[in-house]
Coordinates of N, CA and C in Angstrom, one line a residue:
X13 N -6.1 15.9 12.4 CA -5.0 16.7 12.1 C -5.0 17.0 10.6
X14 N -5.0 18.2 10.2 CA -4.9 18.7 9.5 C -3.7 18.8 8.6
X15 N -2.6 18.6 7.4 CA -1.7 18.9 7.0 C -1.8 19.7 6.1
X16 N -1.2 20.9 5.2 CA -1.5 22.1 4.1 C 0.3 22.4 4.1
X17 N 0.3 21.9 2.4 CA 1.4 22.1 1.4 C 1.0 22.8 0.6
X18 N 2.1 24.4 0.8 CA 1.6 25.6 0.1 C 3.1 25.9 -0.5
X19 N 3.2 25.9 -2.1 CA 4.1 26.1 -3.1 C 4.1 27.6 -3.4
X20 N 4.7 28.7 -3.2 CA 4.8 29.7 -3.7 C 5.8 30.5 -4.6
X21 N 5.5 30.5 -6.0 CA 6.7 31.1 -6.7 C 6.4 32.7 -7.2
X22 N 7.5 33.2 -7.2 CA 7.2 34.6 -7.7 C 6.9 34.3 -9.1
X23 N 5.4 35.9 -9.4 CA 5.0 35.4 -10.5 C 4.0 34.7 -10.9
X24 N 3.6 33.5 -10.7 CA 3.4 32.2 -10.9 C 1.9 32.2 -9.4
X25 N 1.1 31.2 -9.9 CA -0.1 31.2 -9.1 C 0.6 30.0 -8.0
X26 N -0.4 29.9 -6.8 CA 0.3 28.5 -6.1 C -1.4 28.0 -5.4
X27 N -1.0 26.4 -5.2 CA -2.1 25.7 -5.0 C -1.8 25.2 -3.4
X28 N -2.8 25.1 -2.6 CA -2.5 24.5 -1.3 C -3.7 23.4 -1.6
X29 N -3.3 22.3 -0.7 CA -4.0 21.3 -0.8 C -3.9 20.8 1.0
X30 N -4.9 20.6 1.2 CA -5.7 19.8 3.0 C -6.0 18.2 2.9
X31 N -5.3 17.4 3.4 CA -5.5 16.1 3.6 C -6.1 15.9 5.2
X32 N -6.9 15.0 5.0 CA -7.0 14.4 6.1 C -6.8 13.2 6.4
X33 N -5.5 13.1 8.0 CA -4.5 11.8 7.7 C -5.3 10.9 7.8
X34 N -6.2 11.2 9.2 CA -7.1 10.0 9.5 C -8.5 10.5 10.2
X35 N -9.4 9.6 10.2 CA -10.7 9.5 10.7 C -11.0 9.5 12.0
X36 N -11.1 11.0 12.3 CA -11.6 11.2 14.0 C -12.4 10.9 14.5
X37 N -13.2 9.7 14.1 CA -14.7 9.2 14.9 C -14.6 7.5 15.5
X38 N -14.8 7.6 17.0 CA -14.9 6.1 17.3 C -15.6 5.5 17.6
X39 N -16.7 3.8 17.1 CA -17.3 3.9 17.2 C -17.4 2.6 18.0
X40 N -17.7 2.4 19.2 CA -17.7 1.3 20.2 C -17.8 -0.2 19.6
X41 N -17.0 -1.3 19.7 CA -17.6 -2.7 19.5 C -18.6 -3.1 20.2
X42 N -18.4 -2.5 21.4 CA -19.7 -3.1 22.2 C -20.2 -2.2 23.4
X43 N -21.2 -2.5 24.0 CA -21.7 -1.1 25.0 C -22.8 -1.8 26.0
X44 N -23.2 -1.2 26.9 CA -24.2 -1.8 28.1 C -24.7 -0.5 28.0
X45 N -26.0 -0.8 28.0 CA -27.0 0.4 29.0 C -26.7 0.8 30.2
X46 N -26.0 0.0 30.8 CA -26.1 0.2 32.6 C -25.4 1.3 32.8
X47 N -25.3 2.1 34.1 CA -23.9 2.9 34.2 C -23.1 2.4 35.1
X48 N -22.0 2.2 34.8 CA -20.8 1.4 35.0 C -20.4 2.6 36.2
X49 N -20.1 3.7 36.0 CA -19.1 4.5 36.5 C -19.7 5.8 38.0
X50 N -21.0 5.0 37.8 CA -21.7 6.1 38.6 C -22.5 7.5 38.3
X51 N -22.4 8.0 37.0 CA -22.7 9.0 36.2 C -23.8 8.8 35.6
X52 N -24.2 9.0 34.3 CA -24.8 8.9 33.7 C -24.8 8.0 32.7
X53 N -26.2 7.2 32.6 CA -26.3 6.4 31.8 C -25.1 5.8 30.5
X54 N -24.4 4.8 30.3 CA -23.6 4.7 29.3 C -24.4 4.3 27.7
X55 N -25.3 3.8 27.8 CA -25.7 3.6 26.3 C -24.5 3.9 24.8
X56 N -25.2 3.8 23.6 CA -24.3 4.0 22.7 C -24.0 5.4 22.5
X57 N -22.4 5.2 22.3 CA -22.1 7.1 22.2 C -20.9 7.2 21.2
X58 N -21.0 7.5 20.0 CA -20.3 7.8 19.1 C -19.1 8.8 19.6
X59 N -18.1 8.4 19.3 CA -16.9 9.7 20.0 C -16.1 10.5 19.2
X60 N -16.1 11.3 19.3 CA -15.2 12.2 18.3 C -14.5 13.5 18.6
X61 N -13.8 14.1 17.9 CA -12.6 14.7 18.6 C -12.6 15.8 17.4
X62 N -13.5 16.0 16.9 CA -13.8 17.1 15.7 C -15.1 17.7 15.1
X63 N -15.6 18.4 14.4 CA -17.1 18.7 14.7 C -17.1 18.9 13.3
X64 N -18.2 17.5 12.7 CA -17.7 16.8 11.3 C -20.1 18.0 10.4
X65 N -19.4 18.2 9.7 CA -20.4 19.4 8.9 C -21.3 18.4 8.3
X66 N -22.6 18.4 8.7 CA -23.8 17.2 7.9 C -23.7 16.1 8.4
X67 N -22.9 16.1 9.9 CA -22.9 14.3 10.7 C -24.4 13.9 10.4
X68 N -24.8 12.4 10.6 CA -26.0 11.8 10.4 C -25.7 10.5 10.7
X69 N -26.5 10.0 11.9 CA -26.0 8.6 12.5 C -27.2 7.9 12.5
X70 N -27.1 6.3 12.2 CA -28.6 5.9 11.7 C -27.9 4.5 12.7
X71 N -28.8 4.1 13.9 CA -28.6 2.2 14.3 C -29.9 1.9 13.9
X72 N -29.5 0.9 13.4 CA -30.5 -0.1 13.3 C -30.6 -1.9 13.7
X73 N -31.6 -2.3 13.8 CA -31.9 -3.7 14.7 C -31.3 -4.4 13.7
X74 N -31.5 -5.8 13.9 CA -31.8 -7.1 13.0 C -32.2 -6.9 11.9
X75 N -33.6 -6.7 12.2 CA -34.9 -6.6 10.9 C -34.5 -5.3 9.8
X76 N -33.7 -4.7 10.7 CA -33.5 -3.4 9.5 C -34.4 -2.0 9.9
X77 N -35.0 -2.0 11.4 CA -35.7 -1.5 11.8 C -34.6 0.2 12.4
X78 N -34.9 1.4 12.0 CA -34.4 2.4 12.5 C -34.9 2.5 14.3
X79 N -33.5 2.2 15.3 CA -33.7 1.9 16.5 C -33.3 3.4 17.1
X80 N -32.6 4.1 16.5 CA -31.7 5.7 17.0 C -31.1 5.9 15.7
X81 N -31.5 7.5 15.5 CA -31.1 8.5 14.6 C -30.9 9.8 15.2
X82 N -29.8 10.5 14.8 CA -29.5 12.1 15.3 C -28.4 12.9 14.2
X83 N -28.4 13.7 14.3 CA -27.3 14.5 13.8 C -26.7 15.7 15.1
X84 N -26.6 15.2 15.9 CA -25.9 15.9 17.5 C -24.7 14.6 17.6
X85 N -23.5 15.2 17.1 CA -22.5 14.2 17.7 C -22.5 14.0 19.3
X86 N -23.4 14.9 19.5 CA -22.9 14.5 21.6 C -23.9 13.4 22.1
X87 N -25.2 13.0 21.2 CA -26.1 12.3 21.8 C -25.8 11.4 21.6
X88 N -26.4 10.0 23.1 CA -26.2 8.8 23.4 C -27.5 8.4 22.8
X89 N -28.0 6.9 22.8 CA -29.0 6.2 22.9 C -28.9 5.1 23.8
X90 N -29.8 5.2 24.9 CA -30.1 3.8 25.9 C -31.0 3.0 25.3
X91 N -30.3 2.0 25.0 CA -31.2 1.1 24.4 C -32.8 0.1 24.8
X92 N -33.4 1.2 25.3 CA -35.3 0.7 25.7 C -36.4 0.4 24.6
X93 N -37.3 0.2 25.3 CA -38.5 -0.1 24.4 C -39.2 0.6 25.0
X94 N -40.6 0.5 24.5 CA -41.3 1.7 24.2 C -42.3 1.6 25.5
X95 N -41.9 0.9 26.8 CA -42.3 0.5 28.3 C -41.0 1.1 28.9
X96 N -39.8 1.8 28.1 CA -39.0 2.1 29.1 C -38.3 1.0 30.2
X97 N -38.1 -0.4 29.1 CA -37.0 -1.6 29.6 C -36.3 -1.5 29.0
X98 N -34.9 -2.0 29.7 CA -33.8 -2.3 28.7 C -33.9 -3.5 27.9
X99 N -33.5 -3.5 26.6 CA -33.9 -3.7 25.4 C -32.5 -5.5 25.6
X100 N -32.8 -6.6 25.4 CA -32.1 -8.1 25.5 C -30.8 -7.4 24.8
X101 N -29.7 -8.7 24.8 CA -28.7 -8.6 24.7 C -28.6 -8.3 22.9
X102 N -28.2 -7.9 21.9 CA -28.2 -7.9 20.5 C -27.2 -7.2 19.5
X103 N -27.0 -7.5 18.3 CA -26.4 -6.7 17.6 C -27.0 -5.8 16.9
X104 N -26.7 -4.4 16.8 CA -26.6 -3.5 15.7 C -25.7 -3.1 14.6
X105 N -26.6 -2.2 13.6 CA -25.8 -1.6 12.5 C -26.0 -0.2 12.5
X106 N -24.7 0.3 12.3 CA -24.7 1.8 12.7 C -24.1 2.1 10.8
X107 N -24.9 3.7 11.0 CA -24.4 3.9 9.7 C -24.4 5.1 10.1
X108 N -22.6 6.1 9.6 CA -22.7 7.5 10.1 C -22.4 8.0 8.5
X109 N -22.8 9.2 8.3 CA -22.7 9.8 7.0 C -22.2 11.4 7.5
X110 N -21.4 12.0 7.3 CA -20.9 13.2 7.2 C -20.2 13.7 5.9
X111 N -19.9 15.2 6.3 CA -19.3 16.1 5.2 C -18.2 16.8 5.2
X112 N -17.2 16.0 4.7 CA -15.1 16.6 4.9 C -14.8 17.3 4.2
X113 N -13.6 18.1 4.0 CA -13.2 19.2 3.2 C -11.9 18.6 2.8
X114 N -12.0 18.6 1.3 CA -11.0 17.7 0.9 C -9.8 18.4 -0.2
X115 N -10.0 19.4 -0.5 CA -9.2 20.2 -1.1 C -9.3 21.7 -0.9
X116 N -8.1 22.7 -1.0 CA -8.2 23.8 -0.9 C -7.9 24.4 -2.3
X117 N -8.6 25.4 -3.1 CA -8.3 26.0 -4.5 C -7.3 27.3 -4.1
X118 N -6.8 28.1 -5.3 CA -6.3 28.9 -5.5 C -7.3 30.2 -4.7
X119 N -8.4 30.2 -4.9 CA -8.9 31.0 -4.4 C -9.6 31.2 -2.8
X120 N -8.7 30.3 -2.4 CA -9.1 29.7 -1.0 C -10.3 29.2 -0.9
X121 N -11.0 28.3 -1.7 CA -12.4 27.9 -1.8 C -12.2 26.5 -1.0
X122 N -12.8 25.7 -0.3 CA -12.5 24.3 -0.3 C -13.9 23.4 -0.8
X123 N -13.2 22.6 -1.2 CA -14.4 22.1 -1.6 C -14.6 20.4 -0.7
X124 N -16.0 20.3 -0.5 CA -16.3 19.0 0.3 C -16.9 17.9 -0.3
X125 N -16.6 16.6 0.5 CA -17.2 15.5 -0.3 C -18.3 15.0 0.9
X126 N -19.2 14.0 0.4 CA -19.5 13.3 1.5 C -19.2 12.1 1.9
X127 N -18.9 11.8 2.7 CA -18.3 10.3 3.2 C -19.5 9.4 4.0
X128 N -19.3 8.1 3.9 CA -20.3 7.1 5.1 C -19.2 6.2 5.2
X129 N -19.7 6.1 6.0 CA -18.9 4.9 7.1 C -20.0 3.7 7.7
X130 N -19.7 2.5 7.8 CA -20.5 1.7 8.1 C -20.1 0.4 9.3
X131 N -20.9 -0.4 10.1 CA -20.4 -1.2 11.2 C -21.0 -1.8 12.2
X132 N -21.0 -2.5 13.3 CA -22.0 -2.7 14.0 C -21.5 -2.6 15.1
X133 N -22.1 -3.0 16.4 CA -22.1 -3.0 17.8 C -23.0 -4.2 18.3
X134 N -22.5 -4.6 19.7 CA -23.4 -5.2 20.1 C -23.7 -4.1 21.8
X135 N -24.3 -4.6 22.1 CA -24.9 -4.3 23.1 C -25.3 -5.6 24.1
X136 N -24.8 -5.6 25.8 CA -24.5 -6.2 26.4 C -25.3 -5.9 27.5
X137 N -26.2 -6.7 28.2 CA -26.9 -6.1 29.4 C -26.2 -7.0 30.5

């Protein structure tokens, strides 16, 4: 949700300014490869409710090893190995990095910052 407070005086320039209240991305505590619901595969699936400019999602193992990376907010990861098993029970670290619009100028410019966000998951078979 977006909010914009716009001051207009005769005469006189006026500034609008864009907040954002809160962070539209959810990122699971925990997840199973299996599919639970009859559909398709559930693996890990970042959720969001906005379509965030320069998304970048990085999990990683234990070791620090890159296990899934994308910049497609819609893509899952089933967590396999490289035989196509599902991968033991474990924790991950996810790291998402995107690009917000955090002010609006006089000239209707906005200008953006980058944000990261950081956290883990486990994964449950």
């Amino acid at each position: 949700m977006m909010k914009a407070l716009v001051f207009i005086f005769l005469f006189c320039s006026f500034t609008a300014s864009a907040q954002e209240d809160s962070l539209h991305i959810y990122v699971p505590r925990h997840f199973s490869p299996w599919d639970c619901d009859g559909g398709t595969p559930d693996g890990f699936h970042v959720f969001t409710d906005m379509e965030y400019k320069n998304y970048h999602l990085i999990l990683f193992n234990r070791w620090g090893e890159v296990m899934f990376e994308t910049t497609d907010q819609d893509a899952y990861w089933e967590p396999k190995d490289e035989k196509g098993e599902y991968l033991d029970d474990a924790v991950y670290v996810w790291q998402i990095t995107y690009t917000k619009s955090t002010d609006l100028d006089f000239d209707g410019v906005l200008e953006f910052t980058e944000e990261k966000i950081k956290g883990h998951t486990y994964c449950l078979n």
